[in-house]
Short mmCIF file of C-alpha atoms and ligand atoms in Angstrom, two decimals:
data_model
loop_
_atom_site.label_atom_id
_atom_site.label_comp_id
_atom_site.label_asym_id
_atom_site.label_seq_id
_atom_site.Cartn_x
_atom_site.Cartn_y
_atom_site.Cartn_z
CA MET A 1 137.93 56.20 28.55
CA GLN A 2 141.48 57.08 29.53
CA LEU A 3 143.20 54.49 31.64
CA PRO A 4 145.11 55.62 34.74
CA ARG A 5 148.86 55.77 34.14
CA ALA A 6 151.11 53.34 35.97
CA ARG A 7 154.35 54.88 37.21
CA THR A 8 155.40 51.48 38.54
CA LEU A 9 154.34 48.02 37.45
CA ILE A 10 155.45 45.08 39.57
CA HIS A 11 154.82 42.08 37.33
CA GLY A 12 155.69 38.41 37.33
CA ILE A 13 154.55 37.94 40.93
CA GLY A 14 154.37 34.22 41.76
CA THR A 15 151.58 34.68 44.29
CA LEU A 16 150.12 37.90 45.61
CA VAL A 17 148.70 37.52 49.12
CA THR A 18 146.61 40.17 50.82
CA PRO A 19 144.06 40.27 53.62
CA ALA A 20 140.62 40.05 52.02
CA HIS A 21 138.55 43.19 51.77
CA VAL A 22 136.79 42.81 55.11
CA PRO A 23 136.30 46.17 56.88
CA ALA A 24 138.94 46.90 59.52
CA PRO A 25 139.33 45.99 62.27
CA VAL A 26 139.23 42.36 61.22
CA ARG A 27 138.16 39.91 63.91
CA GLY A 28 137.26 36.29 64.57
CA ALA A 29 136.90 34.01 61.56
CA ASP A 30 137.64 36.90 59.17
CA LEU A 31 141.22 37.07 60.46
CA ALA A 32 142.09 34.09 58.30
CA ALA A 33 140.47 35.56 55.19
CA VAL A 34 143.32 36.22 52.81
CA VAL A 35 143.20 36.36 49.04
CA GLU A 36 145.93 34.50 47.15
CA VAL A 37 146.35 35.41 43.48
CA PRO A 38 148.78 33.38 41.37
CA GLY A 39 150.48 35.10 38.42
CA ALA A 40 149.79 38.60 39.67
CA ALA A 41 150.85 42.18 39.09
CA ILE A 42 150.49 45.48 40.95
CA ALA A 43 150.27 48.89 39.28
CA ILE A 44 151.05 52.04 41.25
CA ASP A 45 150.46 55.62 40.16
CA GLU A 46 152.48 58.82 40.45
CA ALA A 47 151.03 59.50 43.90
CA GLY A 48 152.32 56.15 45.16
CA VAL A 49 148.86 54.61 45.34
CA ILE A 50 147.84 51.21 43.96
CA ILE A 51 145.62 51.64 40.89
CA ALA A 52 145.25 47.96 40.01
CA SER A 53 146.27 44.62 41.50
CA GLY A 54 145.37 41.04 40.74
CA PRO A 55 145.90 38.63 37.84
CA GLU A 56 148.59 40.14 35.61
CA ALA A 57 146.53 40.18 32.42
CA ASP A 58 143.71 42.04 34.21
CA VAL A 59 146.11 44.61 35.67
CA ARG A 60 147.76 45.24 32.30
CA ALA A 61 144.31 45.79 30.78
CA GLN A 62 143.31 48.28 33.47
CA VAL A 63 146.23 50.71 33.37
CA ALA A 64 148.24 52.70 30.86
CA ILE A 65 151.85 51.55 30.61
CA ASP A 66 154.19 53.90 28.77
CA PRO A 67 157.95 53.99 28.15
CA ASP A 68 158.48 55.86 31.44
CA THR A 69 156.65 53.29 33.52
CA GLU A 70 159.15 51.53 35.78
CA LEU A 71 158.85 47.80 35.28
CA TYR A 72 159.92 45.43 38.06
CA ASP A 73 160.02 41.76 37.30
CA ALA A 74 159.21 39.92 40.54
CA ARG A 75 160.44 36.66 38.96
CA GLY A 76 157.88 34.47 40.63
CA MET A 77 158.33 35.83 44.13
CA LEU A 78 155.66 36.12 46.79
CA ALA A 79 154.17 39.61 47.28
CA VAL A 80 152.59 40.71 50.55
CA PRO A 81 151.58 44.15 51.81
CA GLY A 82 154.30 46.20 53.50
CA LEU A 83 154.21 44.99 57.09
CA VAL A 84 152.80 47.23 59.80
CA ASP A 85 154.44 47.21 63.22
CA CYS A 86 151.94 48.74 65.64
CA HIS A 87 154.08 48.39 68.79
CA ALA A 88 157.72 49.46 68.72
CA HIS A 89 159.99 51.46 71.01
CA LEU A 90 162.22 53.46 68.70
CA VAL A 91 163.93 56.18 70.73
CA PHE A 92 166.60 54.87 73.10
CA ASP A 93 170.36 55.01 73.45
CA GLY A 94 172.58 51.96 73.25
CA ASP A 95 171.36 48.50 74.12
CA ARG A 96 171.23 46.12 77.07
CA ALA A 97 173.20 43.16 75.79
CA ASN A 98 174.66 42.81 79.30
CA GLU A 99 171.19 42.04 80.70
CA PHE A 100 170.64 39.49 77.98
CA GLU A 101 173.58 37.59 79.46
CA LEU A 102 172.34 38.02 83.03
CA ARG A 103 168.88 36.79 82.15
CA ASN A 104 170.15 33.83 80.20
CA ARG A 105 172.08 32.82 83.32
CA GLY A 106 168.94 32.99 85.45
CA ALA A 107 168.18 36.57 86.56
CA SER A 108 164.59 37.62 85.88
CA TYR A 109 163.51 40.74 83.97
CA GLU A 110 161.61 42.00 87.00
CA GLU A 111 164.60 41.44 89.34
CA ILE A 112 166.87 43.42 87.02
CA HIS A 113 164.26 46.18 86.82
CA ALA A 114 163.88 46.31 90.62
CA ALA A 115 167.67 46.58 91.01
CA GLY A 116 167.74 49.77 88.90
CA GLY A 117 168.69 48.09 85.65
CA GLY A 118 166.18 47.43 82.93
CA ILE A 119 164.23 50.40 81.60
CA LEU A 120 165.97 52.78 84.04
CA ALA A 121 169.39 51.86 82.67
CA SER A 122 168.20 52.86 79.21
CA VAL A 123 166.64 56.03 80.61
CA ALA A 124 169.93 57.31 82.03
CA ARG A 125 171.71 56.73 78.72
CA THR A 126 168.88 58.13 76.63
CA ARG A 127 168.70 61.38 78.57
CA ALA A 128 172.44 61.85 78.13
CA ALA A 129 172.25 61.06 74.41
CA LEU A 130 169.36 63.47 73.92
CA ASP A 131 171.35 66.18 75.68
CA ALA A 132 174.40 65.40 73.56
CA GLY A 133 172.36 65.27 70.37
CA THR A 134 173.55 61.77 69.51
CA ILE A 135 170.28 59.86 69.34
CA ALA A 136 169.08 60.53 65.79
CA HIS A 137 171.42 58.10 64.07
CA GLN A 138 170.30 55.32 66.40
CA VAL A 139 166.65 55.99 65.59
CA ARG A 140 167.52 55.99 61.88
CA ARG A 141 169.34 52.67 62.26
CA ASN A 142 166.28 51.15 63.98
CA LEU A 143 164.10 52.24 61.06
CA ASP A 144 166.66 50.90 58.57
CA TRP A 145 166.52 47.51 60.29
CA MET A 146 162.75 47.50 60.17
CA LEU A 147 162.60 48.42 56.51
CA ALA A 148 165.08 45.69 55.59
CA ALA A 149 162.81 43.23 57.40
CA GLY A 150 159.77 44.30 55.36
CA THR A 151 158.17 46.80 57.74
CA THR A 152 156.93 49.87 55.90
CA THR A 153 154.76 51.41 58.61
CA ALA A 154 155.69 51.49 62.28
CA GLU A 155 154.72 52.99 65.54
CA GLY A 156 157.49 54.76 67.41
CA LYS A 157 157.18 55.18 71.15
CA SER A 158 159.08 57.53 73.40
CA GLY A 159 159.40 56.34 77.00
CA TYR A 160 163.12 56.15 77.70
CA ALA A 161 163.55 59.76 78.77
CA LEU A 162 160.84 60.38 81.41
CA THR A 163 161.20 64.10 81.98
CA LEU A 164 158.79 66.50 80.36
CA GLU A 165 161.46 68.04 78.16
CA HIS A 166 163.22 64.80 77.29
CA GLU A 167 160.01 62.98 76.35
CA LEU A 168 159.05 65.82 74.04
CA GLU A 169 162.56 65.90 72.63
CA SER A 170 162.41 62.13 71.97
CA LEU A 171 159.30 62.65 69.86
CA LYS A 172 160.84 65.64 68.11
CA VAL A 173 163.94 63.66 67.10
CA LEU A 174 161.75 60.75 65.98
CA ALA A 175 159.69 63.07 63.78
CA SER A 176 162.72 64.62 62.17
CA VAL A 177 164.31 61.23 61.43
CA ALA A 178 161.03 59.79 60.15
CA GLU A 179 160.52 62.71 57.80
CA GLN A 180 163.63 61.63 55.89
CA HIS A 181 162.96 57.88 56.05
CA PRO A 182 160.82 55.61 53.86
CA VAL A 183 159.17 53.92 56.86
CA HIS A 184 155.96 55.73 57.70
CA VAL A 185 155.99 56.40 61.46
CA THR A 186 153.19 57.24 63.88
CA GLN A 187 154.26 58.68 67.22
CA THR A 188 153.19 57.49 70.66
CA LEU A 189 154.01 59.20 73.92
CA LEU A 190 154.99 56.55 76.47
CA ALA A 191 155.63 59.03 79.26
CA ALA A 192 154.21 56.54 81.77
CA HIS A 193 156.72 53.78 81.01
CA THR A 194 158.11 53.53 84.52
CA VAL A 195 158.79 55.76 87.50
CA PRO A 196 162.18 57.50 87.07
CA THR A 197 164.65 57.56 89.96
CA GLU A 198 163.96 61.17 90.94
CA TYR A 199 160.29 60.23 91.51
CA ALA A 200 161.00 56.90 93.27
CA GLY A 201 158.13 56.14 95.64
CA ARG A 202 156.07 59.01 94.19
CA PRO A 203 154.40 57.59 91.08
CA ASP A 204 151.33 59.79 91.56
CA ASP A 205 153.45 62.92 91.54
CA TYR A 206 155.18 61.68 88.39
CA ILE A 207 151.86 61.14 86.65
CA ASP A 208 150.59 64.60 87.62
CA GLU A 209 153.80 66.57 87.19
CA VAL A 210 155.37 64.89 84.16
CA ALA A 211 153.25 62.33 82.32
CA ILE A 212 149.99 64.28 82.01
CA PRO A 213 151.65 67.61 81.17
CA ALA A 214 153.74 65.75 78.57
CA ALA A 215 150.57 64.41 76.96
CA GLU A 216 149.04 67.86 76.85
CA ARG A 217 152.16 69.38 75.38
CA ALA A 218 152.59 66.56 72.87
CA VAL A 219 149.16 67.42 71.51
CA ARG A 220 149.77 71.18 71.49
CA GLU A 221 153.02 70.67 69.62
CA GLY A 222 151.62 68.01 67.27
CA ARG A 223 154.13 65.42 68.43
CA ALA A 224 151.98 62.34 69.09
CA SER A 225 148.75 60.67 68.12
CA ALA A 226 148.61 58.18 71.00
CA ALA A 227 149.58 57.78 74.63
CA ASP A 228 150.75 54.55 76.23
CA VAL A 229 151.30 53.30 79.78
CA PHE A 230 153.02 50.30 81.38
CA LEU A 231 150.38 49.00 83.80
CA GLU A 232 152.33 46.56 85.94
CA ARG A 233 153.57 46.01 89.46
CA GLY A 234 156.76 48.06 89.81
CA SER A 235 155.58 50.63 87.24
CA PHE A 236 152.06 52.13 87.34
CA ASP A 237 148.87 50.88 88.94
CA ARG A 238 145.39 50.92 87.56
CA ALA A 239 144.35 54.23 89.11
CA GLN A 240 147.48 55.96 87.81
CA ALA A 241 147.04 54.44 84.36
CA HIS A 242 143.42 55.59 84.37
CA ARG A 243 144.32 59.14 85.34
CA TYR A 244 147.07 59.44 82.73
CA LEU A 245 145.22 57.81 79.85
CA THR A 246 141.94 59.66 80.37
CA ALA A 247 143.82 62.96 80.60
CA ALA A 248 145.63 62.03 77.38
CA GLN A 249 142.32 61.17 75.73
CA ARG A 250 140.85 64.51 76.80
CA ALA A 251 143.84 66.18 75.21
CA GLY A 252 143.10 64.29 71.97
CA LEU A 253 145.35 61.23 72.06
CA THR A 254 144.38 57.62 71.42
CA ALA A 255 144.90 55.41 74.49
CA ARG A 256 147.20 52.40 74.29
CA MET A 257 148.31 50.12 77.10
CA HIS A 258 151.02 47.62 78.05
CA GLY A 259 148.94 45.24 80.14
CA ASP A 260 148.88 41.70 81.54
CA GLN A 261 152.56 41.21 80.74
CA PHE A 262 153.60 39.74 84.08
CA SER A 263 150.42 40.02 86.13
CA ASP A 264 146.75 40.94 86.02
CA GLN A 265 146.41 44.52 87.24
CA GLY A 266 142.94 45.07 85.83
CA GLY A 267 144.26 46.25 82.49
CA ILE A 268 141.66 44.60 80.29
CA GLU A 269 138.82 46.03 82.34
CA LEU A 270 140.41 49.49 82.26
CA ALA A 271 141.11 49.34 78.52
CA ILE A 272 137.48 48.46 77.83
CA GLU A 273 136.15 51.03 80.29
CA ILE A 274 138.01 53.96 78.76
CA GLY A 275 137.79 52.77 75.15
CA ALA A 276 141.51 52.24 74.64
CA ARG A 277 142.57 51.31 71.12
CA SER A 278 144.57 48.30 72.30
CA ILE A 279 145.99 46.32 75.15
CA ASP A 280 149.37 44.87 74.30
CA HIS A 281 151.32 41.86 75.70
CA LEU A 282 148.69 39.66 77.45
CA GLU A 283 151.24 36.97 78.32
CA ALA A 284 149.63 36.70 81.78
CA LEU A 285 146.14 36.20 80.34
CA GLU A 286 144.87 32.66 80.88
CA VAL A 287 142.98 31.20 77.96
CA ASP A 288 140.00 30.26 80.16
CA ALA A 289 139.81 33.61 81.99
CA PRO A 290 136.42 35.34 81.67
CA ARG A 291 138.36 38.51 80.83
CA LEU A 292 139.48 36.92 77.58
CA GLY A 293 135.87 36.77 76.39
CA GLU A 294 135.25 40.32 77.54
CA LEU A 295 138.27 41.57 75.62
CA ALA A 296 137.25 39.57 72.54
CA ALA A 297 133.77 41.08 72.57
CA SER A 298 135.07 44.63 72.94
CA GLY A 299 136.43 47.16 70.49
CA VAL A 300 139.89 46.99 72.07
CA ALA A 301 142.56 45.26 69.96
CA ALA A 302 144.63 42.49 71.56
CA VAL A 303 148.20 43.09 70.38
CA LEU A 304 150.37 39.97 70.54
CA LEU A 305 154.10 40.50 71.09
CA PRO A 306 155.53 36.99 70.88
CA LEU A 307 159.13 38.16 70.35
CA SER A 308 159.03 39.42 73.93
CA SER A 309 157.74 36.02 75.12
CA LEU A 310 160.69 34.42 73.37
CA PHE A 311 163.13 36.97 74.69
CA LEU A 312 162.01 36.83 78.31
CA GLY A 313 161.00 33.17 78.42
CA ARG A 314 157.41 34.18 79.21
CA PRO A 315 154.24 32.30 78.30
CA TRP A 316 152.75 32.86 74.85
CA ALA A 317 149.71 35.13 74.83
CA PRO A 318 146.54 33.15 74.05
CA GLY A 319 146.24 34.19 70.43
CA ARG A 320 144.21 31.16 69.35
CA GLY A 321 141.70 31.64 72.16
CA LEU A 322 141.40 35.34 71.40
CA ALA A 323 140.90 34.76 67.68
CA ASP A 324 138.33 32.02 68.30
CA ALA A 325 136.46 34.25 70.74
CA GLY A 326 136.22 36.97 68.08
CA ALA A 327 138.89 39.42 69.21
CA ILE A 328 140.61 42.05 67.10
CA VAL A 329 144.05 40.41 67.06
CA ALA A 330 147.11 42.37 65.99
CA LEU A 331 150.76 41.32 65.98
CA ALA A 332 153.81 43.51 66.54
CA SER A 333 157.52 43.34 67.33
CA ASP A 334 157.74 45.26 70.63
CA PHE A 335 161.20 46.21 69.40
CA ASN A 336 163.08 47.63 72.42
CA PRO A 337 166.48 47.17 74.10
CA GLY A 338 165.25 45.16 77.09
CA SER A 339 162.49 42.71 76.37
CA SER A 340 162.55 42.29 72.59
CA TYR A 341 165.64 43.37 70.70
CA GLY A 342 164.25 42.24 67.39
CA GLU A 343 162.35 44.01 64.65
CA SER A 344 161.44 41.10 62.39
CA LEU A 345 157.70 40.79 61.89
CA THR A 346 158.21 37.64 59.86
CA LEU A 347 159.82 36.06 62.92
CA ALA A 348 156.93 37.44 64.98
CA MET A 349 154.63 35.65 62.51
CA SER A 350 156.50 32.38 63.05
CA LEU A 351 156.12 32.74 66.81
CA ALA A 352 152.49 33.82 66.55
CA CYS A 353 151.88 30.52 64.72
CA LEU A 354 154.16 28.25 66.75
CA GLY A 355 153.49 29.81 70.15
CA CYS A 356 150.14 31.56 70.01
CA GLY A 357 148.41 29.14 67.64
CA LEU A 358 147.54 31.46 64.77
CA THR A 359 147.43 30.35 61.15
CA ALA A 360 149.68 32.00 58.58
CA GLY A 361 146.73 33.97 57.20
CA GLU A 362 145.72 35.18 60.64
CA ALA A 363 149.28 36.20 61.43
CA LEU A 364 149.50 38.18 58.18
CA THR A 365 146.22 39.99 58.82
CA ALA A 366 147.39 40.73 62.37
CA CYS A 367 150.57 42.51 61.23
CA THR A 368 149.11 44.26 58.21
CA VAL A 369 145.54 45.52 58.23
CA ASN A 370 144.90 45.11 61.95
CA GLY A 371 148.22 46.70 62.87
CA ALA A 372 147.22 49.55 60.58
CA TRP A 373 143.87 49.82 62.35
CA VAL A 374 145.60 50.09 65.73
CA LEU A 375 147.58 53.00 64.29
CA GLY A 376 144.52 54.62 62.68
CA LEU A 377 145.80 53.98 59.14
CA SER A 378 143.75 51.04 57.91
CA ASP A 379 142.21 53.03 55.06
CA ARG A 380 145.70 53.56 53.58
CA VAL A 381 148.02 50.67 54.38
CA GLY A 382 147.89 46.97 55.15
CA ARG A 383 146.38 45.63 51.92
CA LEU A 384 147.40 45.16 48.32
CA ASP A 385 144.33 46.69 46.79
CA THR A 386 143.26 49.70 44.76
CA GLY A 387 143.41 52.88 46.82
CA TYR A 388 146.03 51.62 49.25
CA ARG A 389 149.58 52.93 49.32
CA GLY A 390 151.94 51.01 47.07
CA ASP A 391 153.82 49.40 49.95
CA VAL A 392 154.85 45.93 48.82
CA VAL A 393 157.30 43.30 50.08
CA LEU A 394 158.65 40.72 47.64
CA LEU A 395 159.91 37.54 49.27
CA ASP A 396 161.69 34.53 47.95
CA GLN A 397 159.08 32.12 49.32
CA PRO A 398 156.75 29.80 47.45
CA SER A 399 153.64 30.52 49.51
CA LEU A 400 152.23 32.46 52.43
CA GLN A 401 152.60 29.39 54.66
CA HIS A 402 156.34 29.42 54.06
CA LEU A 403 156.66 32.85 55.67
CA PRO A 404 156.15 31.59 59.25
CA TYR A 405 157.27 28.04 58.40
CA HIS A 406 160.77 28.98 57.26
CA VAL A 407 161.79 30.20 60.72
CA GLY A 408 164.37 32.97 60.72
CA THR A 409 164.73 33.10 56.92
CA PRO A 410 162.16 35.56 55.63
CA GLY A 411 163.75 35.87 52.20
CA VAL A 412 162.91 39.57 51.79
CA ARG A 413 164.27 40.53 48.37
CA ALA A 414 162.67 43.89 47.69
CA VAL A 415 160.60 46.46 49.55
CA PHE A 416 158.55 49.16 47.85
CA VAL A 417 157.13 52.20 49.59
CA GLY A 418 154.63 54.23 47.61
CA GLY A 419 155.67 52.25 44.55
CA LEU A 420 159.36 53.10 44.87
CA GLU A 421 161.88 50.37 45.49
CA VAL A 422 163.61 51.28 48.76
CA VAL A 423 165.28 47.96 49.60
CA ALA A 424 166.90 45.52 47.21
CA GLN A 425 168.54 42.49 48.81
CA GLY A 426 170.24 39.45 47.42
CA ASP A 427 170.38 38.26 43.87
CA ARG A 428 167.33 39.14 41.84
CA SER A 429 168.91 38.36 38.46
O1 LIG B 1 157.04 46.42 76.02
N1 LIG B 1 157.03 46.25 79.28
C1 LIG B 1 157.47 47.37 79.25
N2 LIG B 1 158.14 47.94 78.26
C2 LIG B 1 158.84 47.25 77.25
C3 LIG B 1 160.18 46.83 77.71
C4 LIG B 1 161.07 47.97 77.89
C5 LIG B 1 162.49 47.63 78.26
O2 LIG B 1 162.78 46.60 78.88
O3 LIG B 1 163.34 48.46 77.91
C6 LIG B 1 158.01 46.12 76.67
O4 LIG B 1 158.29 44.93 76.84
FE1 LIG B 2 156.43 47.54 74.59
#
């Protein structure tokens, strides 16, 4: 029998850690089920797919290694699957460092938003940058930051343009940047992010005249696989979110939702009712609320965004309660200029443990296989196993526990996408 040929062999791995082979989405007690293999190797074929992984001697016996096989010595490092960021805002101009200062001196996020700052400040800049054709390099930089932090698959939302043409253009630019970038990107239309100035006081008109037509066009033009809404006082209410998301679903998009960030607007009930893929944020969800059990029993993923809790000084979402109640828990960065200017999923893991009460294994599952499930990719990414894409992060850490434990120092030394080394950091000699 001819053995499959390894194009890449990553050997000398100190410990390989991967979510166990439980079908996705992973929920409840299975969230903590990770496999830890000491002395491991990973073999990846010409197509960029893992053909063997596990104890090094087993891997070497299962594949053909020839003089052209690229050999990477991991020198005892920890290997985890390429991280999957299932909630990230990627297309915006500039930043809002000024608001960071204001908030740190006491202004609240909602006050800044109500005064025309916040999302609307980014919208004005983003429209101008789209018109001037100057946004692509910023999107590319965001993806570069993610990749350096170990993220190999990410969602990219629009939502800072809020006209029909600009929202579509945001997705178009994202697609063209992503095509040339190692990070695998899925596209989400966040046309219903907030009500733009020209529709002030007329959110229903905005939904009907801009958001829904944008969803329909995004599908016709193949620009998005999901639609998202910000269901919150000051943005869109439950009826508007329902109208937009169900229209998007009819057009063929998966429904996502920003919900229970500052207040309960019936988001969990709506997400369950329409069969949304996820409800994200949940900082306003009380651990003893009956809705927590309803969410946990449903097929809707609870996406934790603890970097935004840190950034805005908000409560931690009840991750422990959700996991214990059997929920599909995912973990993402919420990278954006206003409420979470940070792309590090390893820091998100630290906060998911310290703030939301997850274990290291649960946090890893949440930002690998479950993130992949939220994006509809869990058959391809999120695990270090045969048949999955050869997306691997090598970290200078002695164990999985050290990933969240060593706060702010992830120790990412190398990132592989499809078996090719795309990031090399620090001294590997
Ligand atoms: O997920 N909550 C709404 N949207 C973003 C924040 C956007 C911004 O402030 O620019 C979020 O936190
Ligand atoms: Fe968000």
